[in-house]
Backbone as a ProteinNet text record, in pm:
[ID]
protein_1_A
[PRIMARY]
MKQRYQNRIELLQGTLDLLILQTLQWGPQQAMASVSPSAPFRRYLQVDTGSLYPALHRLAKQKWISAEWKVSENNQRAKYYRLTATGKSN
[TERTIARY]
775	722.7	711.2	666.9	652	788.5	890.8	1028.6	1076.8	1050.9	1095.2	1028.5	900.1	827.6	886.6	914.8	973.7	1108	1190.1	1323.4	1309.6	1209.7	1188.9	1149	1061.2	1020.2	1141.7	1223.2	1342.1	1437.4	1453.2	1542.6	1492.6	1362.4	1306.9	1314	1289.2	1300.6	1440.8	1537.7	1680.2	1725.7	1676.7	1708.3	1659.5	1533.9	1476.3	1551.7	1590.4	1662.5	1796.6	1864.2	1991.2	1974.2	1864.8	1840.2	1815.8	1741.4	1707.6	1842.3	1920.7	2050	2142.9	2146.4	2225.1	2176.6	2043.1	1985.4	2019.1	2015.4	2040.5	2187.4	2275.8	2417.8	2437.4	2339.9	2347.3	2302.4	2246.9	2207	2065.3	2018.1	1879.9	1777.5	1672.7	1565	1430.3	1331.9	1194.7	1168.1	1078.7	1051.3	995	900.9	842	933.6	1033.6	1130.9	1219.6	1241	1330.8	1260.6	1131	1061.2	994.4	1027.1	966.1	1025.6	960.6	1013.5	1155.1	1199.6	1334.5	1434.9	1395.8	1493.2	1570.1	1699.8	1781.9	1737.1	1692.1	1653.7	1509.1	1433.9	1291	1277.9	1380.4	1369.4	1366.8	1424.5	1434.8	1342.7	1294	1217.2	1105.9	984.7	874	848	843.6	825.5	693.8	607.8	475.2	496.4	416.6	429.3	408.8	329.8	310	435	533.5	663.4	763.6	760.6	860	858	742.1	733.8	770.4	730.8	776.9	930.1	988.3	1135.9	1202.3	1146.1	1199.7	1197.8	1084.8	1072.3	1171.4	1188.5	1289	1426.4	1467.7	1598.7	1615.4	1506.6	1512.4	1524.2	1451.5	1458.7	1602.2	1673.3	1806.8	1911	1855.9	1936.4	2032.6	1992.6	2070.9	2034	1910.1	1864	1795.8	1781.4	1703.7	1615	1518.6	1420.7	1399.9	1368.2	1325.6	1229.9	1137.3	1041.9	1106.7	1087.7	1133.5	1028.8	1050.3	965.1	1019	938.4	985.4	993.2	1038.9	1057.7	920.8	815.2	680.8	611.7	692.3	642.7	545.9	568.7	482.6	571.2	518.1	592.1	616.4	737.8	771.7	877.9	874.2	977.4	1095.4	1211.4	1336.1	1415.9	1464.7	1544.1	1688	1776.1	1920.5	1990.9	2104.5	2189.4	2248.7	2257.6	2328.7	2469.6	2553.9	2691.4	2688.5	2593.9	2576.3	2537	2448.6	2403.2	2513.2	2600.5	2709.7	2814	2826.6	2932.5	2882.4	2754.7	2699.7	2683.1
-1190.4	-1259.8	-1160.6	-1040.8	-936.8	-905.2	-895.5	-859.6	-976.4	-1100.9	-1210.4	-1213.3	-1178.5	-1169.2	-1056.5	-942.3	-829	-867.6	-936.8	-980.1	-1073	-1160.6	-1255.3	-1180	-1077	-1003.2	-924.6	-864.9	-794.4	-889.1	-1007.9	-1103	-1143.3	-1165.7	-1204.6	-1084.1	-964.1	-848.2	-827	-841.9	-826.4	-930.1	-1050.9	-1160.3	-1128.3	-1082.3	-1042.9	-929	-827.5	-719.1	-762.2	-852.1	-902.9	-982.1	-1055.4	-1131.3	-1039.2	-928.1	-833.2	-763.1	-722.9	-654.2	-752.4	-875.6	-978.4	-992	-997.6	-1016.4	-894.1	-771.5	-652.6	-634.4	-711.6	-711.4	-758.7	-839.3	-889.8	-780.4	-676.1	-567.7	-522.6	-413.2	-363.9	-463.3	-472.1	-570.1	-510.4	-560.8	-530.3	-596.5	-540.6	-603	-741.5	-758.9	-893	-989	-936.4	-1024.1	-1084.5	-1012.2	-1065.4	-1178.5	-1196.9	-1303.3	-1397.3	-1381.5	-1467.6	-1604.8	-1704.1	-1843.3	-1859.4	-1767.8	-1780.8	-1710.8	-1633.7	-1569.9	-1672.4	-1651.7	-1756.1	-1802.7	-1714.3	-1759.7	-1808.7	-1795.4	-1833.8	-1985.2	-2063.6	-2205.5	-2235.8	-2143.8	-2164.5	-2084	-1972.9	-1879.8	-1819.5	-1815.7	-1748.6	-1621.9	-1512.9	-1383.1	-1323.5	-1292.3	-1233.6	-1084.6	-1029.4	-889.8	-802.6	-851.4	-783.2	-771.5	-850.1	-843.8	-778.3	-800.9	-752.6	-601.4	-540	-392.9	-316.6	-357.8	-286.7	-297.5	-411.8	-422.2	-333.5	-324.4	-230.2	-83.3	-44.5	88.2	109.1	9.6	22.6	47.8	-31.3	-16.4	115.2	162	293.4	404.7	392.9	498.2	508.4	393.5	391.7	432.4	454.6	494.3	381.9	257.4	144	103.2	134.4	107.7	232.2	237.9	344.8	278.8	349.3	297.5	396.3	347.4	434.4	356.8	429.9	375.8	354.7	234.8	204.4	120.4	94.5	8.5	-135.3	-231.8	-369	-439.9	-564.1	-645	-669.2	-672.2	-690.5	-558.6	-448.9	-319.9	-253.5	-283.5	-219	-136.7	-36.2	48.7	-36.6	-32.5	-104.5	-31.9	-52.9	13	-81.7	-31.8	-109.4	-60.4	-152.6	-119.8	-156.5	-75.6	-105.5	-58.5	-120	-83.2	54.4	125.6	256.9	229.6	329.8	318.8	282.3	343.8	313.1	171.8	120.9	-18	-116.9	-79.2	-168.7	-176	-68.7	-67.1	-128.5	-152.2	-212.7	-354.7
4924.1	4804.7	4688.1	4713.6	4607.8	4545.3	4632.7	4580.4	4494.2	4534.2	4454	4317.6	4309.6	4182.8	4099.5	4158.9	4086.4	4027.8	4108.3	4057.6	3941.3	3941.7	3831.9	3700.6	3718.8	3601	3543.3	3629.6	3584.7	3513.5	3563.2	3500.3	3360.6	3350.9	3220.2	3118.3	3167.5	3077.9	3035	3125.6	3090.8	2991	3006.6	2912.3	2773.7	2764	2637.3	2576.6	2655.7	2603.9	2541.9	2613.8	2560.9	2426.9	2420.7	2297.2	2183	2207	2101	2059.7	2154.4	2120.5	2041	2082.7	2009.7	1866.3	1847.9	1717.7	1625.1	1684.3	1606.6	1574	1631.5	1594.2	1448.6	1399.1	1260.2	1162.9	1207.3	1120.7	1152.9	1090.7	1116.7	1086.7	1172.1	1151.7	1185.9	1123.3	1162.6	1291.7	1378	1501.7	1484.7	1398.3	1385.2	1313.4	1235.7	1173.2	1279.9	1386.1	1492.1	1572.8	1556.8	1628.2	1523.7	1397.2	1299.4	1306.1	1248.2	1255.6	1199.2	1113.7	1060.9	1149.7	1245.7	1335.1	1410	1428.7	1493.7	1630.2	1719.4	1849	1860.4	1751.7	1752.7	1781.8	1741.4	1775.6	1925.3	2002.8	2146.8	2232.3	2174.3	2253	2166	2220.9	2150.9	2226.4	2151.3	2214.4	2164.4	2253.2	2224.9	2198.8	2111.8	2081.2	2203.5	2300	2427.5	2514	2478.6	2550	2459.3	2330.1	2235.8	2228.2	2204.7	2183.8	2311	2432.5	2550.2	2564.4	2526.8	2529.8	2434.2	2313.1	2212.4	2262.3	2329.7	2376.3	2493	2578	2690.5	2636.4	2531.3	2469.1	2400	2335.2	2266.9	2365.4	2479.8	2584.1	2640.7	2651	2698.6	2588	2467	2351.6	2306.7	2335.1	2290	2151	2110.4	1970.8	1915.9	1788.1	1723.8	1618.9	1573.8	1476.9	1364.7	1248.5	1139.8	1050.4	990.4	900.9	761.1	703.3	569.6	495.1	372.3	293.9	302.8	344.2	360.8	224.6	233.8	107.5	38	114.4	55.1	25.1	18.3	-25.6	76.1	203.9	304.5	399.3	455.5	550.9	675.1	724	840.7	922.4	1050.7	1137.7	1151.6	1124.4	1132.6	1256	1333	1452.7	1427.8	1483.5	1471.9	1598.5	1622.2	1741.7	1720.6	1826	1824.7	1876	1866.4	1920.6	2069.6	2142.1	2282.7	2306.3	2223.5	2237.6	2204.4	2111.6	2073.3	2182.3	2257.3	2362.9	2495.7	2506	2631.7	2615.8
[MASK]
++++++++++++++++++++++++++++++++++++++++++++++++++++++++++++++++++++++++++++++++++++++++++

């Protein structure tokens, strides 16, 4: 039973990782922009920040994405994520 539960968690995490990677193919994005109501997959999937940020950290650790601080459209500091060459090839 425990292995089945672990497999389900890994499947959900992998699905979220793929959605994030797919979203970042459109260009650099703020983390919350990728789950905002205007984000393309938001109509089908709601992502809690408690799931989003661990996924971003997982992808950064694998060097599939990178992040940098910039000034957002509303003049606030925000972290923007983008695909790396490694992330594009995977």
